[in-house]
Tab-separated table of C-alpha atoms and ligand atoms in Angstrom:
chain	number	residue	atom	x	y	z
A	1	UNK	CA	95.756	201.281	178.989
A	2	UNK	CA	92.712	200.903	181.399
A	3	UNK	CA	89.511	199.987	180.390
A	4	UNK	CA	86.934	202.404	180.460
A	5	UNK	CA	85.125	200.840	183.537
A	6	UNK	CA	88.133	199.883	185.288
A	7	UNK	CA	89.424	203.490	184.900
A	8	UNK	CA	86.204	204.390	186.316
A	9	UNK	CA	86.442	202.041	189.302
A	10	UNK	CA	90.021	203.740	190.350
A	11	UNK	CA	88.358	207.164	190.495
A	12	UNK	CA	85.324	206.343	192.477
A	13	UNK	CA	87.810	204.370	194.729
A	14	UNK	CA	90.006	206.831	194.997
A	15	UNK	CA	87.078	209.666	195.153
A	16	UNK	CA	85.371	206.981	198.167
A	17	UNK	CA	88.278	207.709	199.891
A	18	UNK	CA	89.155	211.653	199.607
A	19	UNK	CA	88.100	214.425	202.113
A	20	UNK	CA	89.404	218.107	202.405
A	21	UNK	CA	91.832	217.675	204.644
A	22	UNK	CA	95.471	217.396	203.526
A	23	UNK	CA	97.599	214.071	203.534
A	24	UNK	CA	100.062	213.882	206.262
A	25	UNK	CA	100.548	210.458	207.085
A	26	UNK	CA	102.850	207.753	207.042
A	27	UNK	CA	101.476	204.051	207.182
A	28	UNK	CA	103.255	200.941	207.476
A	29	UNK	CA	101.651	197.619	206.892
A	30	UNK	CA	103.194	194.648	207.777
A	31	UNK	CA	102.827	191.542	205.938
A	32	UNK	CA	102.827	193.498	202.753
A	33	UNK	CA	104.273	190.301	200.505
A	34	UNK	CA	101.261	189.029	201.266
A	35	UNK	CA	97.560	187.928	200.102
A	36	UNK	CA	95.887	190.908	201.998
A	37	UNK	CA	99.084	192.819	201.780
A	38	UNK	CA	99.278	193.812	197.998
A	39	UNK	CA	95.875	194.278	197.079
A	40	UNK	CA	95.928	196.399	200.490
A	41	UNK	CA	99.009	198.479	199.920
A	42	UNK	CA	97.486	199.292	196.463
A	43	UNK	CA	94.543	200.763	197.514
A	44	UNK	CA	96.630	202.296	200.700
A	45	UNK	CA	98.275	204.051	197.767
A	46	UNK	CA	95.394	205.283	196.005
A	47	UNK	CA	94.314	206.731	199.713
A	48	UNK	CA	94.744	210.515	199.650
A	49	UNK	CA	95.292	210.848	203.266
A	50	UNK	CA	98.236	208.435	202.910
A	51	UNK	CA	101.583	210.531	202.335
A	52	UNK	CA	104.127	207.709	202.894
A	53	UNK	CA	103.608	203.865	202.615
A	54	UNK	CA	105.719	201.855	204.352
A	55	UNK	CA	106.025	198.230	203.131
A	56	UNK	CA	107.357	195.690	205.080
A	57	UNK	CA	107.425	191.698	205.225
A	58	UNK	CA	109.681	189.086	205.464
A	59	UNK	CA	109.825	188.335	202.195
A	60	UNK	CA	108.895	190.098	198.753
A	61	UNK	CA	108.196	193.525	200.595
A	62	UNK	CA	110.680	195.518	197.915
A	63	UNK	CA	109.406	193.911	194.896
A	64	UNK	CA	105.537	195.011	196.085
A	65	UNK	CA	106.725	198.815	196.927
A	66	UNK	CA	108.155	199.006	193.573
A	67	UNK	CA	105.392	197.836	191.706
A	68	UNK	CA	103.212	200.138	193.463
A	69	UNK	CA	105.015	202.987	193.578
A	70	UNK	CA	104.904	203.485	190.287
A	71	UNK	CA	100.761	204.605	190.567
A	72	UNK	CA	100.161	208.363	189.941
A	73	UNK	CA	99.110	209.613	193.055
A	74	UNK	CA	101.309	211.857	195.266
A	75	UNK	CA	102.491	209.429	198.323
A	76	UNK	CA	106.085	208.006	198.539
A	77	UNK	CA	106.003	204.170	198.777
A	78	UNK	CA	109.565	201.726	200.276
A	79	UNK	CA	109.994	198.517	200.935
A	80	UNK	CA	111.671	196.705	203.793
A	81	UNK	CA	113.324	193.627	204.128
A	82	UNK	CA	113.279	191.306	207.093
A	83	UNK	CA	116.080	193.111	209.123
A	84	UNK	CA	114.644	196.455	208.383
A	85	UNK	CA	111.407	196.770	210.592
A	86	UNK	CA	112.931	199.371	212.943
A	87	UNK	CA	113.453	201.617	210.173
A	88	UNK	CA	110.026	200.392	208.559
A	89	UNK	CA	107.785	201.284	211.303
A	90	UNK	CA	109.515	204.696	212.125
A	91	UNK	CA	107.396	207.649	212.345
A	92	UNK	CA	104.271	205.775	211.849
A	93	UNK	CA	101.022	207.046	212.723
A	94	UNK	CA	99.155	204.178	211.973
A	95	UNK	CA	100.207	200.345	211.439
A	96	UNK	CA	98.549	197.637	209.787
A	97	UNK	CA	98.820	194.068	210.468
A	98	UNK	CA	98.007	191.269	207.759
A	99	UNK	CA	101.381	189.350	209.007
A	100	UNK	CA	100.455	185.752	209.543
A	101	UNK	CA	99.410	182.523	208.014
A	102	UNK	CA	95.770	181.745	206.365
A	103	UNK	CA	93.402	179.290	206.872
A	104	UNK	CA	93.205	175.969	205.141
A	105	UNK	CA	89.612	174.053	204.664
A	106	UNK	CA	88.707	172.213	207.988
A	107	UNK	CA	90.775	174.659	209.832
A	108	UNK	CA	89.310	177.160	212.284
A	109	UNK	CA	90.636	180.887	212.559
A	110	UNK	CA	91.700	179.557	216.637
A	111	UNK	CA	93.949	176.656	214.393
A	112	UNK	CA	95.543	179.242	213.301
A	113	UNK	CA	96.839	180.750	217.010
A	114	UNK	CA	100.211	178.752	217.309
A	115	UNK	CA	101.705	180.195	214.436
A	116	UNK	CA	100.001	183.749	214.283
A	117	UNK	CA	100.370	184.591	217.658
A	118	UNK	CA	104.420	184.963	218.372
A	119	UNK	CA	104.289	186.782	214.763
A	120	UNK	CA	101.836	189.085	216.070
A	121	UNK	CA	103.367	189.285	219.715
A	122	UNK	CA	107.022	190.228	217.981
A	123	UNK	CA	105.946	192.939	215.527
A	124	UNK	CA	103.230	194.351	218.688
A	125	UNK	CA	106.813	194.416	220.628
A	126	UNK	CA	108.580	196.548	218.064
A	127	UNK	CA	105.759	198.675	217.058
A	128	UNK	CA	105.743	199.906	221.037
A	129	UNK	CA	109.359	200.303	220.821
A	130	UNK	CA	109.998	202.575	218.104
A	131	UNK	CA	106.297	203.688	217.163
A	132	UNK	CA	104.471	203.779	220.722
A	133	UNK	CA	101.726	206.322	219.604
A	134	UNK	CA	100.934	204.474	216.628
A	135	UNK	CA	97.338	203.115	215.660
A	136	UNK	CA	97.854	199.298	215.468
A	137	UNK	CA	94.968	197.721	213.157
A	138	UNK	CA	95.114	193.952	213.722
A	139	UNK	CA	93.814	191.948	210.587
A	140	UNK	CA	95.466	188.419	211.493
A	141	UNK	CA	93.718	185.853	212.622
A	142	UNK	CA	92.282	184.731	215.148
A	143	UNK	CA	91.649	188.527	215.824
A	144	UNK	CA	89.434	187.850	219.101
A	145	UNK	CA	92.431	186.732	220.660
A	146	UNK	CA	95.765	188.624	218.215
A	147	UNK	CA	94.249	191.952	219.977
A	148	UNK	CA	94.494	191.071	223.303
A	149	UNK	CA	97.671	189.812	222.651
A	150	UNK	CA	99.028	193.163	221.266
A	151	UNK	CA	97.906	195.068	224.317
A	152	UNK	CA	99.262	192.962	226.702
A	153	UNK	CA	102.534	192.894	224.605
A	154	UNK	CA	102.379	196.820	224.597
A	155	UNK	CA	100.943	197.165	228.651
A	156	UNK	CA	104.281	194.938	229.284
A	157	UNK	CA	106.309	197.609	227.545
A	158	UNK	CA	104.391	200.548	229.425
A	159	UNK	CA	102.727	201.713	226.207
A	160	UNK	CA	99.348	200.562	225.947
A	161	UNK	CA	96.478	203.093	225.126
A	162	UNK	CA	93.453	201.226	224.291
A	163	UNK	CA	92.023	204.548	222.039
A	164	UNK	CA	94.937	203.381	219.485
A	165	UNK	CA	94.175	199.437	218.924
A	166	UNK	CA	91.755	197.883	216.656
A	167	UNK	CA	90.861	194.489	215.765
A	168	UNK	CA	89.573	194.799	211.662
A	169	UNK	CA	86.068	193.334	211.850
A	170	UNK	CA	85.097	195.588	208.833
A	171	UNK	CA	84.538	192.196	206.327
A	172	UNK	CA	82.119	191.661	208.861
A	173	UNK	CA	80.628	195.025	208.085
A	174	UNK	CA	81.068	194.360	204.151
A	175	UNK	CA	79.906	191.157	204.082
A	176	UNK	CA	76.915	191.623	205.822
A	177	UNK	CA	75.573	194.781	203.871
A	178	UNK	CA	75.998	193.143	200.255
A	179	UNK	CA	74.137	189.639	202.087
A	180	UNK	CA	71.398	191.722	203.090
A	181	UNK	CA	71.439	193.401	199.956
A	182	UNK	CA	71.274	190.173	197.922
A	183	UNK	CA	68.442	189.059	199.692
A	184	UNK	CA	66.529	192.054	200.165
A	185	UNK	CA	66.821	193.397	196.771
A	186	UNK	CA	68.827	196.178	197.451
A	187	UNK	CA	72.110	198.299	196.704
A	188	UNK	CA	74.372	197.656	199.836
A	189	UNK	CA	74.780	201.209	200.184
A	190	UNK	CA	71.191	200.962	201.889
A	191	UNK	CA	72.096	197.910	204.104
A	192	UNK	CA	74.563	198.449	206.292
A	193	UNK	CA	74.015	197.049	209.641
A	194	UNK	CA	76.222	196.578	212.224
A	195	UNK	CA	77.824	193.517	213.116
A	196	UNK	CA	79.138	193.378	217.235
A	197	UNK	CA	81.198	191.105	218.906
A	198	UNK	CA	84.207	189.219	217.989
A	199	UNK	CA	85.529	187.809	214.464
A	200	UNK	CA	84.546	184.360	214.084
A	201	UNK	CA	81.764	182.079	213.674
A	202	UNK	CA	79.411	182.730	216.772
A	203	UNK	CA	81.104	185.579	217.830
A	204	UNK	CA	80.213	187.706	214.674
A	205	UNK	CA	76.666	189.039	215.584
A	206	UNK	CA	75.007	191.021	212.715
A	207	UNK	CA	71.757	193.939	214.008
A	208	UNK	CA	69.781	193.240	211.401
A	209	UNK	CA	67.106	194.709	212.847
A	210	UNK	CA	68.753	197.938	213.419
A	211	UNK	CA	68.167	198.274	209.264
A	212	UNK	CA	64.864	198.717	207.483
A	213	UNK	CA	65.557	196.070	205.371
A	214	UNK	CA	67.122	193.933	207.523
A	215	UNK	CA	64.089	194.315	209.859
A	216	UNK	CA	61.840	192.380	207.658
A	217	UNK	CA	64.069	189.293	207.054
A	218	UNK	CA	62.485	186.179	209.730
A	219	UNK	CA	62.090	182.706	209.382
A	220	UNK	CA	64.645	180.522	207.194
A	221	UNK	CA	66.024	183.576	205.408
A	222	UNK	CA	66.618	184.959	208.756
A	223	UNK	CA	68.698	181.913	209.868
A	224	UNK	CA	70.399	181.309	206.850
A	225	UNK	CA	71.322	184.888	206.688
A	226	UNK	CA	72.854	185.175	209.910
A	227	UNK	CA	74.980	181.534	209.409
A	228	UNK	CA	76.432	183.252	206.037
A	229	UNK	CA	77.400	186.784	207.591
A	230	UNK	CA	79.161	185.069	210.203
A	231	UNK	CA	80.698	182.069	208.069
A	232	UNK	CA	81.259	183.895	204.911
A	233	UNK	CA	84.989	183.720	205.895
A	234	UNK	CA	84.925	179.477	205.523
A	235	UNK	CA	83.018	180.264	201.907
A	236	UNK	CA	85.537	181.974	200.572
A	237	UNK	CA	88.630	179.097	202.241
A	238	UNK	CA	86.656	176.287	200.816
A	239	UNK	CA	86.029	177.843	196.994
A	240	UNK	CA	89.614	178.455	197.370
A	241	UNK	CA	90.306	174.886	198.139
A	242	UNK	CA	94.041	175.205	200.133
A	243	UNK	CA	95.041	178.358	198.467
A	244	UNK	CA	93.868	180.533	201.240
A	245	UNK	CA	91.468	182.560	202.791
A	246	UNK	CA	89.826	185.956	201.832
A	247	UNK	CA	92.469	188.302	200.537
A	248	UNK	CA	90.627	190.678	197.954
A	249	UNK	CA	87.532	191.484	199.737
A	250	UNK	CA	89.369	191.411	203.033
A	251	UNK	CA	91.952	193.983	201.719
A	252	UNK	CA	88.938	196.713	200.744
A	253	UNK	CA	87.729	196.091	203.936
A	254	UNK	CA	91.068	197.145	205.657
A	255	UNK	CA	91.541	199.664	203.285
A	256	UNK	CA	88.310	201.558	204.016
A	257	UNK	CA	88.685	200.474	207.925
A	258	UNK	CA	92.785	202.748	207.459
A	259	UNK	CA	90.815	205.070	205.551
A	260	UNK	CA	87.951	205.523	208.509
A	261	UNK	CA	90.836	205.714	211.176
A	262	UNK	CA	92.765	208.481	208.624
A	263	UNK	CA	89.838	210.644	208.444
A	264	UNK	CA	89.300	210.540	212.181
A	265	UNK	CA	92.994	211.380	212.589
A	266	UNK	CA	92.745	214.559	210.047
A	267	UNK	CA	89.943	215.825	212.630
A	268	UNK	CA	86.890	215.028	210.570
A	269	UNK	CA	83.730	214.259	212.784
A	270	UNK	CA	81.097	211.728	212.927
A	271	UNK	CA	83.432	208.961	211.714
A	272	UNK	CA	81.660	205.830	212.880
A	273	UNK	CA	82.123	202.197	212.175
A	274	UNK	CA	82.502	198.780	213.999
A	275	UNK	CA	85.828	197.429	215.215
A	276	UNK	CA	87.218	195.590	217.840
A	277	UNK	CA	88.598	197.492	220.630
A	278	UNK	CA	89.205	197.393	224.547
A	279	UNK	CA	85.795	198.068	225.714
A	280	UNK	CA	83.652	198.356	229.058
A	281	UNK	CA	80.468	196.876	227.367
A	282	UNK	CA	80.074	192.959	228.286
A	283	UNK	CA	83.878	193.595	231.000
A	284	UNK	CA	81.389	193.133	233.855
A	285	UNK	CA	80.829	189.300	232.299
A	286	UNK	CA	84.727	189.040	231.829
A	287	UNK	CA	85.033	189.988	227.985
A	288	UNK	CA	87.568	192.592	228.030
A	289	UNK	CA	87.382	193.269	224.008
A	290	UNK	CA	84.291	193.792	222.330
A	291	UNK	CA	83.288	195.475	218.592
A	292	UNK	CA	80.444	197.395	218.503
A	293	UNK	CA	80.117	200.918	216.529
A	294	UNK	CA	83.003	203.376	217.861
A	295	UNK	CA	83.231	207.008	216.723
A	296	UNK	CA	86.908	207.606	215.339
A	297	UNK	CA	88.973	210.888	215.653
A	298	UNK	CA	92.559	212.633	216.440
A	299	UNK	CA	93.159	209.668	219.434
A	300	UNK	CA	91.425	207.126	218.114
A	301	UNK	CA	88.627	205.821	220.002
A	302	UNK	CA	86.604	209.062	220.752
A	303	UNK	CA	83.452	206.864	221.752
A	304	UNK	CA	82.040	203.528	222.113
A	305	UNK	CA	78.541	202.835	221.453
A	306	UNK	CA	76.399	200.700	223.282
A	307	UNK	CA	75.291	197.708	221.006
A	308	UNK	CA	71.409	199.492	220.713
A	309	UNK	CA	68.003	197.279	220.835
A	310	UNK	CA	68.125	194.074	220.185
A	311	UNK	CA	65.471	191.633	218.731
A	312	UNK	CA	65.075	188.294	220.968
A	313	UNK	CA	66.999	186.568	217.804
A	314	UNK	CA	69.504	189.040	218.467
A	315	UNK	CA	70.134	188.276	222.243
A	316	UNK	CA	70.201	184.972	222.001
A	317	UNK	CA	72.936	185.277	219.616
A	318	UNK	CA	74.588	188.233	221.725
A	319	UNK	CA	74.475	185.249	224.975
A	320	UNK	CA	75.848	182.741	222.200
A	321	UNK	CA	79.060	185.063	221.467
A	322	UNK	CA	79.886	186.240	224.919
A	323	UNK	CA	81.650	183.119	226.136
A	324	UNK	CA	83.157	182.345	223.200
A	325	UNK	CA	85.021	185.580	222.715
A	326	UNK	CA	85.966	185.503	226.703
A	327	UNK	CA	88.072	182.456	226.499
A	328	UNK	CA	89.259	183.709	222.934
A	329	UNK	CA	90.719	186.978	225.183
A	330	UNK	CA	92.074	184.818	227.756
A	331	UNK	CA	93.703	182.648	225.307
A	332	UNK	CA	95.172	185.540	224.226
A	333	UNK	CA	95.935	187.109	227.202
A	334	UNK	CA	97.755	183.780	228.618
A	335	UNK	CA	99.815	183.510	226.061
A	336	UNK	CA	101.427	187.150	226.577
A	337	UNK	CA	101.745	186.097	230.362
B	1	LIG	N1	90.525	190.160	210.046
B	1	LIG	C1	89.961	189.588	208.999
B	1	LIG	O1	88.787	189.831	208.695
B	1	LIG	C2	90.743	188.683	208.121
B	1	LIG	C3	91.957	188.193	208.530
B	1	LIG	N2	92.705	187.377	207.727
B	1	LIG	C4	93.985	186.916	208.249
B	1	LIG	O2	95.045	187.696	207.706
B	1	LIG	C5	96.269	186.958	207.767
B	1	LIG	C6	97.030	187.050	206.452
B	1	LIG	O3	96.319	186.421	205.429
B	1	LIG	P1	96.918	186.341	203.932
B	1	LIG	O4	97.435	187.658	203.525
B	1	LIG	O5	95.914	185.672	203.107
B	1	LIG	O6	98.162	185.351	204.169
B	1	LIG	P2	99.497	185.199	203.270
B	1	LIG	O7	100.167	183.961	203.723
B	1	LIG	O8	99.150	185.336	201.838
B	1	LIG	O9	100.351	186.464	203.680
B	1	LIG	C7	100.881	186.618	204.956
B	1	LIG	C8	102.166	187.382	204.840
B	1	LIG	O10	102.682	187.557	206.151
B	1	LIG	C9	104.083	187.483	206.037
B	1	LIG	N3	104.703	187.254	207.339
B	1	LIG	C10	104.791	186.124	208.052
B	1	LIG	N4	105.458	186.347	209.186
B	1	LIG	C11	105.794	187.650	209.190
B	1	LIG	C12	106.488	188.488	210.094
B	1	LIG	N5	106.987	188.012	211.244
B	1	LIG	N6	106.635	189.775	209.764
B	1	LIG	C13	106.145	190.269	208.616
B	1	LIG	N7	105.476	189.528	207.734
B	1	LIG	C14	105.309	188.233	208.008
B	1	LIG	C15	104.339	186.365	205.034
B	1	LIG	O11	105.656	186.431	204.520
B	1	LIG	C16	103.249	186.652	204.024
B	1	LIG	O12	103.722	187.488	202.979
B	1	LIG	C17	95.859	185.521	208.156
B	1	LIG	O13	96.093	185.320	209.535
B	1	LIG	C18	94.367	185.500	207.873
B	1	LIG	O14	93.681	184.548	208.633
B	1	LIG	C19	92.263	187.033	206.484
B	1	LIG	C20	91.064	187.512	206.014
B	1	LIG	C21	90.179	188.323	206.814
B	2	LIG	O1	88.020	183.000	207.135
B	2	LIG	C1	89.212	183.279	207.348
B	2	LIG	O2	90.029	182.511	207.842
B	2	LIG	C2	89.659	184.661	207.014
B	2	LIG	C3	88.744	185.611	207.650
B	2	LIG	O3	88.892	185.966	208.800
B	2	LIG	C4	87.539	185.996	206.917
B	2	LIG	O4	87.467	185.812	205.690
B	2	LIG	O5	86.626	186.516	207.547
C-alpha cells in the first residue's frame, strides 16, 4: 500500500496534469526500456489527456507496458518489440523521443552525436512515414543538433512542418526555477524564468532578470548561478559516476513538456513554455533552431516569442550561445545531407 505522502504525491501529479477537456490521444515514446523511458511512460500514464500509450524500444519495451499498465487510470498501455515500430507509432498524435545512449563523465552531450544521431535519423524516417502529422518531441542528446536532424530527415520525405517539432529543453526550465529558488529563498513555483537558446553548456541561457527574484541575484551568486543552470546536466553524470545521465528529473520534465503540448492540442489557450523549435529569431545570423517561450495549441507552434529585455550579463551570454548552437545545427544538418 502507498504511503500517505507518496499517495499524496500521485494525486497532485496527476491533479498538475488534468484540465476539462477529454482524453483523446494516443502517444508513443520511443526508447521506453529506457532511463528516461520508464519513469516517463509512468507519469505519461498518470496523464489524463493520454488515452493510449504506446511503448516501444528495442529492448524491454513489453516488460515496461505491462508493469505500467497495471496503474488505475483509464488509458490503454502496449508494448512493442524491435520489429514492431510501424505498428507502434500508428495513429500517433504525438511522439516522444528518449531513444539513444547517455553520457559518461568527461563526455560532452556533442560525444554523444555518432551514436545518437542514425538512431534518431531512423525512427525521424519512420515517424514521417506512417505518422506524418505527429508532434515529434526530441529528448536525445545532443538536442541542438538531433532536431535539425529530424527535420531534415522529415523535409527529405516531404513532411516537415516546423509547428510539430520540439527539442525538450524543459530541464532547463526545471532546473533553473528550483536553482533560483535555492538561492533566493523561495518555492520554485515563484521562480520560473526562462531559459533560451540551445541545450548544452553555453548554449543554455537562463533570463534571470525577467523574474523578481532572479533580478536581484549579481556578483558571484550571479555567475555561479548561471554555470549551474546550464551545467546541471554534468552534476547529475558525475554523482552518477558511469551509470548515466539525468533520467528522473529529466523524465518530469518531458512529462510536463507532453503534458504542455496535450493541453495545447485539446484547444486550451495561453499554453506557454520554452522549447526548441525552427525559429526566425537569431536565422538572420545563420541559427536556424532556437528555444525561446512558444505558445502551444491544436498545430503546435501557435507563436514564438521574442527572447524579451535582456540585462548586459544576459547579452553577452546570448552572443556566447549563438555560434555555438549554429555549428551544432549544421552538424546536424550535414549529417542528414
Ligand atoms: N533533452 C534533455 O534534457 C535530456 C536528454 N537526455 C538524453 O536522453 C537519451 C536517453 O537517455 P537515457 O534514457 O538515460 O539512456 P538509456 O541508455 O537508459 O536508455 C536509452 C534507451 O534507448 C533505447 N534505444 C536505443 N536505440 C534505439 C532505437 N533505435 N529505437 C528505440 N530505442 C532505442 C535503448 O534500448 C535504451 O532502452 C540520451 O541521449 C541522453 O543524453 C538525457 C537527459 C536530459
Ligand atoms: O547531461 C546530460 O548528458 C543529460 C542532459 O542533457 C541533462 O541532464 O541536461
Amino acid at each position: 500500500m502507498l504511503s500517505r505522502s507518496a499517495a499524496r504525491l500521485l494525486t497532485t501529479q496527476t491533479r498538475a496534469f488534468s484540465t476539462t477537456s477529454t482524453r483523446q490521444t494516443k502517444v508513443a515514446v520511443l526508447g521506453a526500456g529506457g532511463g528516461i523511458g520508464q519513469p516517463l511512460s509512468l507519469l505519461l500514464k498518470i496523464d489524463p489527456l493520454v488515452s493510449s500509450l504506446s511503448l516501444y524500444d528495442i529492448r524491454g519495451a513489453p516488460g515496461v507496458a505491462a508493469d505500467v499498465s497495471h496503474i488505475d487510470t483509464d488509458s490503454t498501455v502496449k508494448g512493442y518489440t524491435a520489429d514492431q515500430l510501424d505498428d507502434a507509432l500508428d495513429g500517433a498524435k504525438v511522439v516522444v523521443i528518449p531513444a539513444g545512449v547517455p553520457r559518461k563523465p568527461g563526455m560532452t552531450r556533442d560525444d554523444l552525436f555518432n551514436t545518437n544521431a542514425s538512431i534518431v535519423r531512423d525512427l525521424a524516417a519512420s515517424v514521417g512515414r506512417v505518422a506524418p502529422e505527429a508532434h515529434i518531441l526530441v529528448i536525445s542528446n545532443p538536442v541542438n543538433s538531433t532536431v535539425p536532424i529530424v527535420a531534415k530527415t522529415l523535409e527529405k520525405a516531404g513532411v516537415f512542418d516546423p509547428r510539430r517539432l520540439f527539442g525538450v529543453t524543459s530541464l532547463d526550465v526545471v532546473r533553473a526555477a528550483r536553482f533560483l529558488g535555492e538561492v533566493s529563498g523561495n518555492d520554485p513555483k515563484n521562480t520560473v524564468i526562462p531559459v533560451v537558446g540551445g541545450h548544452s553548456g553555453a548554449t543554455i541561457v537562463p533570463l534571470l532578470s525577467q523574474n523578481a527574484y532572479g533580478k536581484s541575484i549579481s556578483g558571484e551568486t550571479y555567475s555561479k548561478l548561471v554555470h549551474r543552470i546550464q551545467f546541471g546536466g554534468d552534476e547529475v553524470v558525475k554523482a552518477k559516476d558511469g551509470a548515466g545521465s539525468a533520467t528522473l528529473s529529466m523524465a518530469y520534465a518531458g512529462a510536463k513538456f507532453a503534458n504542455a503540448i496535450l493541453r495545447g492540442l485539446n484547444g486550451e489557450k495561453g499554453v506557454i513554455t520554452p522549447t526548441f523549435v525552427k525559429s526566425e529569431l537569431f536565422a538572420d545570423q545563420g541559427v536556424d533552431f532556437f528555444s525561446s517561450n512558444v505558445e502551444l495549441g491544436k498545430n503546435g507552434v501557435e507563436k514564438i516569442y521574442p527572447v524579451g529585455p535582456l540585462s548586459a550579463e544576459e547579452q553577452k551570454l546570448l552572443e556566447a550561445c549563438l555560434p555555438d548552437l549554429k555549428k551544432n545545427i549544421e552538424k546536424g544538418y550535414a549529417f542528414v545531407a
